[in-house]
Coordinates of C-alpha atoms in Angstrom, one line a residue:
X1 CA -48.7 3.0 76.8
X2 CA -50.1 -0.2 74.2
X3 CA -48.2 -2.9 74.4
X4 CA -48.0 -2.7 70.8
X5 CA -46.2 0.9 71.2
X6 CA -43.8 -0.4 73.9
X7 CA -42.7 -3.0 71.2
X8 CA -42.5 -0.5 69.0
X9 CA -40.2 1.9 71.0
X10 CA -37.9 -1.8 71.7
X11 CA -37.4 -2.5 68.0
X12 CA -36.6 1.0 67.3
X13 CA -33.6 1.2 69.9
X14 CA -32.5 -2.2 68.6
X15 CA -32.6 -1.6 64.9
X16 CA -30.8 1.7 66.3
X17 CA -28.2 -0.5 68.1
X18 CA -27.9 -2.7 64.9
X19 CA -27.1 -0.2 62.7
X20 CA -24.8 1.9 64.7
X21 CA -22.9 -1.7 65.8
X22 CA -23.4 -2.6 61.6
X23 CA -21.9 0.7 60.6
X24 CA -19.1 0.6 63.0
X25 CA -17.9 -3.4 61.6
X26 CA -17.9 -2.0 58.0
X27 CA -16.5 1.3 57.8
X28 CA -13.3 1.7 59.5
X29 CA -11.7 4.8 61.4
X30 CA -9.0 5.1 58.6
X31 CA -11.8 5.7 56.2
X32 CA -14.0 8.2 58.2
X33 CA -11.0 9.9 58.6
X34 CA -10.1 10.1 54.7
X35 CA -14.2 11.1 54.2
X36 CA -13.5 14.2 56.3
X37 CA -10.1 14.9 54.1
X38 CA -12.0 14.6 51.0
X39 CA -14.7 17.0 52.5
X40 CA -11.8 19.5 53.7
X41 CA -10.4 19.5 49.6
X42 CA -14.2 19.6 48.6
X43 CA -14.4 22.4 50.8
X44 CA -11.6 24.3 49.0
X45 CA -9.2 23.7 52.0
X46 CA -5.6 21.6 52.2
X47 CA -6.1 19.0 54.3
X48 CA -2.0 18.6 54.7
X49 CA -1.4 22.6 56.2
X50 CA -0.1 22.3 59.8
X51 CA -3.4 23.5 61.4
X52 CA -5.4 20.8 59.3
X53 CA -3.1 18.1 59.5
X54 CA -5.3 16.0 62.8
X55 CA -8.6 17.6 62.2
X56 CA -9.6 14.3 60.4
X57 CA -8.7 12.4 63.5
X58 CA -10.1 14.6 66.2
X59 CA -13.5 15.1 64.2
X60 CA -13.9 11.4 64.2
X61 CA -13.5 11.3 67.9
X62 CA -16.0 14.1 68.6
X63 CA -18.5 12.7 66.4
X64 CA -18.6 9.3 67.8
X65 CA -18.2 10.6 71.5
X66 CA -21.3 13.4 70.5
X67 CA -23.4 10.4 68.8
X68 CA -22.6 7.7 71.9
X69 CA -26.5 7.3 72.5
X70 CA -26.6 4.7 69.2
X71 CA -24.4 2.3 71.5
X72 CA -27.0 2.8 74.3
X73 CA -30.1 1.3 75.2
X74 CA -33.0 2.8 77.6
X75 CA -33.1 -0.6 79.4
X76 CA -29.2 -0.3 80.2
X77 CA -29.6 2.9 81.5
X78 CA -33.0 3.0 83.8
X79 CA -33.8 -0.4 84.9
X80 CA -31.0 -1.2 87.3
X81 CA -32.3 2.6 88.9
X82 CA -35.6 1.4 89.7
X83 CA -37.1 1.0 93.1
X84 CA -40.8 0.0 94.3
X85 CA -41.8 2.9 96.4
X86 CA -45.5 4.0 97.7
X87 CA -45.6 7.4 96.3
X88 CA -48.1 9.1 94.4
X89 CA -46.7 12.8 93.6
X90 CA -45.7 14.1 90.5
X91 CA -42.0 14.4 90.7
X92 CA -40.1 17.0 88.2
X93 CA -36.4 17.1 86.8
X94 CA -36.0 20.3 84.7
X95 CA -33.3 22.2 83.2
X96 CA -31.8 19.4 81.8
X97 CA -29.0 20.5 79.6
X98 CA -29.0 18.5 76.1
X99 CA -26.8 18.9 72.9
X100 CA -27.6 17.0 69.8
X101 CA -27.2 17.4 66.4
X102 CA -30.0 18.1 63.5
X103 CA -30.0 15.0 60.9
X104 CA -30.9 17.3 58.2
X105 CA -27.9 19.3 58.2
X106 CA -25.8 17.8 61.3
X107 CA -26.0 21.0 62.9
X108 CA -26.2 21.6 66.5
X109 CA -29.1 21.5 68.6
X110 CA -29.1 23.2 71.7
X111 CA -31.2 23.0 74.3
X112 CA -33.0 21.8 78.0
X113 CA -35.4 19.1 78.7
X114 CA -37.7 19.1 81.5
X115 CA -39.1 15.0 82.4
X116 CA -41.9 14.8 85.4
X117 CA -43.5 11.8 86.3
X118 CA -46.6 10.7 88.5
X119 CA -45.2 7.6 90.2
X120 CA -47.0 4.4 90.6
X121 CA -45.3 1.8 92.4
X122 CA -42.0 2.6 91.1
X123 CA -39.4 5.5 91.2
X124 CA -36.3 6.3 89.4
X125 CA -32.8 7.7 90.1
X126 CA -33.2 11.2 89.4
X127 CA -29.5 11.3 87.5
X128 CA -30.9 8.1 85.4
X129 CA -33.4 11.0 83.8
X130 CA -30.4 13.1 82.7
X131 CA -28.8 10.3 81.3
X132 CA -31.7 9.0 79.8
X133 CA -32.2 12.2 77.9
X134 CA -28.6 12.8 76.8
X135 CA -28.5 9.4 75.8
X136 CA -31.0 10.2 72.8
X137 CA -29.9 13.4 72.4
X138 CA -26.7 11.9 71.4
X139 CA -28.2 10.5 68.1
X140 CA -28.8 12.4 65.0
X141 CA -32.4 13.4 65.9
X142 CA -35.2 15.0 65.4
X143 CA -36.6 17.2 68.1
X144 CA -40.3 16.2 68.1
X145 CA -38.3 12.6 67.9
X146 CA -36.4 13.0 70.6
X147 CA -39.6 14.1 73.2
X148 CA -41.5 11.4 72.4
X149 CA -38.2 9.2 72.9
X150 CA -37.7 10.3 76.2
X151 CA -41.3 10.6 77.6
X152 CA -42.5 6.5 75.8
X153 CA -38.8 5.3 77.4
X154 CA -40.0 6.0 80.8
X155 CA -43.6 4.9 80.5
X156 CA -41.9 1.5 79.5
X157 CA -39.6 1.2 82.2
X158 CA -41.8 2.6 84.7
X159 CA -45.3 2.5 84.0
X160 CA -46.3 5.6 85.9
X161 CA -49.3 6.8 86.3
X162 CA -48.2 9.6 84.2
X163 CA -45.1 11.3 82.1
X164 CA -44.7 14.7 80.8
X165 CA -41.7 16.0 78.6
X166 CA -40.9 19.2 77.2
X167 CA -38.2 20.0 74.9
X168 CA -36.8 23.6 74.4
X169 CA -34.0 24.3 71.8
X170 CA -32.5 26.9 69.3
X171 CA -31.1 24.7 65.9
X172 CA -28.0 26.1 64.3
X173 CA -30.1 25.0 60.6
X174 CA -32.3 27.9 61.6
X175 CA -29.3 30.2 63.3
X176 CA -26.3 29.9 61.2
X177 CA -27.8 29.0 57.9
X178 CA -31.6 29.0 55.9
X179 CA -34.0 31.9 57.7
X180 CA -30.7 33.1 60.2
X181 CA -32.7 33.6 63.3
X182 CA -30.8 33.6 66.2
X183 CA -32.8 33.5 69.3
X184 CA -35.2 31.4 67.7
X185 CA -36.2 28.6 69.7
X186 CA -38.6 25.0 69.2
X187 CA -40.5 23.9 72.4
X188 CA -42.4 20.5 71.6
X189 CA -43.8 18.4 74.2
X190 CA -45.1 14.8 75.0
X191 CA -48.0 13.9 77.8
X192 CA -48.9 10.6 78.5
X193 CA -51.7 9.4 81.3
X194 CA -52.3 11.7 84.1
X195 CA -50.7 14.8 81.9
X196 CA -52.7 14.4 78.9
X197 CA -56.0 13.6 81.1
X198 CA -56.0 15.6 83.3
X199 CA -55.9 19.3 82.8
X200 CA -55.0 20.2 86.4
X201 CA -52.2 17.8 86.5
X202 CA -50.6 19.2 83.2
X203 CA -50.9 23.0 84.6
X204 CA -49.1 21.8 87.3
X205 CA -46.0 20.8 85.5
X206 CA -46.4 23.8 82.7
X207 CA -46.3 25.9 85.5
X208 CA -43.3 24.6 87.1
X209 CA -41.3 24.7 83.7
X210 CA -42.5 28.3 83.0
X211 CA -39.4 30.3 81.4
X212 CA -38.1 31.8 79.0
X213 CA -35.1 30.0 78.2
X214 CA -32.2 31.9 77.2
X215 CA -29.1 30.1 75.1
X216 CA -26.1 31.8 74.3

């Protein structure tokens, strides 16, 4: 990773944190909770029937409990996780459950991540991997976004020899609404060092990953 990428990936997560902490100081709970009343009438609905009548107040809570990562930073998470270690083999976390939301449509994304990393020097709590993936899945995101995210935070923190990400998921955009495909699902992916260089280090991990995922 180029220094000038790993500054890159720092001012993103900050101007990240500054908006999210921005947003918070000037629009108040009261008046996300009247935006989702006024989408409810817009909607052709009546906000005040018994069944409506806290829907304002628990979609606010969801929302900011589903978009947490925007008050989290990569360095809070991993860096306190890290310990020198003399190993050299790739080691592999998949199956990582994520849910996110499209920001096209705020629709839900559902999906796993699998992270594998060639260590050099330095190893990581395997939980910290999980939490390092929900972290920006709990963003408005992108999926091509969101592997690159993942794969350039640990080649920060780390500096492996090598990190490998890949991201499968189905997008309610695709499944409830648009085309209507359910059982449609995105894989993207992100090598860096040993997995994009070396062909036989790549199959490895592709291999290990191989499945057909299956979301319900």
């Amino acid at each position: 990773m180029t220094l000038s990428k790993s500054r890159e990936l720092v001012r993103t997560d900050d101007l990240e944190k500054s908006l999210a902490a921005s947003g918070s100081e000037l629009v108040t709970e009261d008046q996300m909770r009247q935006a989702v009343r006024t989408l409810l009438i817009g909607l052709g609905e009546d906000p005040n029937r018994e069944g409506l009548l806290d829907t304002p107040k628990r979609f606010v809570k969801a929302m900011k409990f589903l978009t947490a990562g925007y008050k989290q930073s990569h360095e809070e998470i991993l860096n306190k996780a890290v310990f020198n270690e003399d190993s050299n083999e790739m080691v592999l976390v998949r199956d990582i459950d994520i849910f996110s939301f499209c920001e096209h449509h705020i629709l839900p994304i559902i999906g796993r991540v699998h992270v594998a990393y060639v260590p050099n020097g330095k190893v990581i709590g395997l939980s910290k991997i999980a939490r390092l993936a929900e972290m920006y899945a709990r963003r408005l995101q992108v999926q091509e976004r969101l592997t690159t995210q993942i794969a350039d935070a640990l080649q920060e923190v780390l500096e492996p020899a090598g990190v490998a990400v890949v991201v499968e998921a189905t997008h309610m955009c695709m499944v409830m609404r648009g085309v209507q495909k359910p059982g449609s699902w995105t894989t993207t992916s992100a090598m860096r060092g040993k997995f994009a260089d070396d062909a036989m280090v790549r199959q490895e991990f592709m291999s290990s990953i191989r499945h057909r995922p299956q979301f319900h």
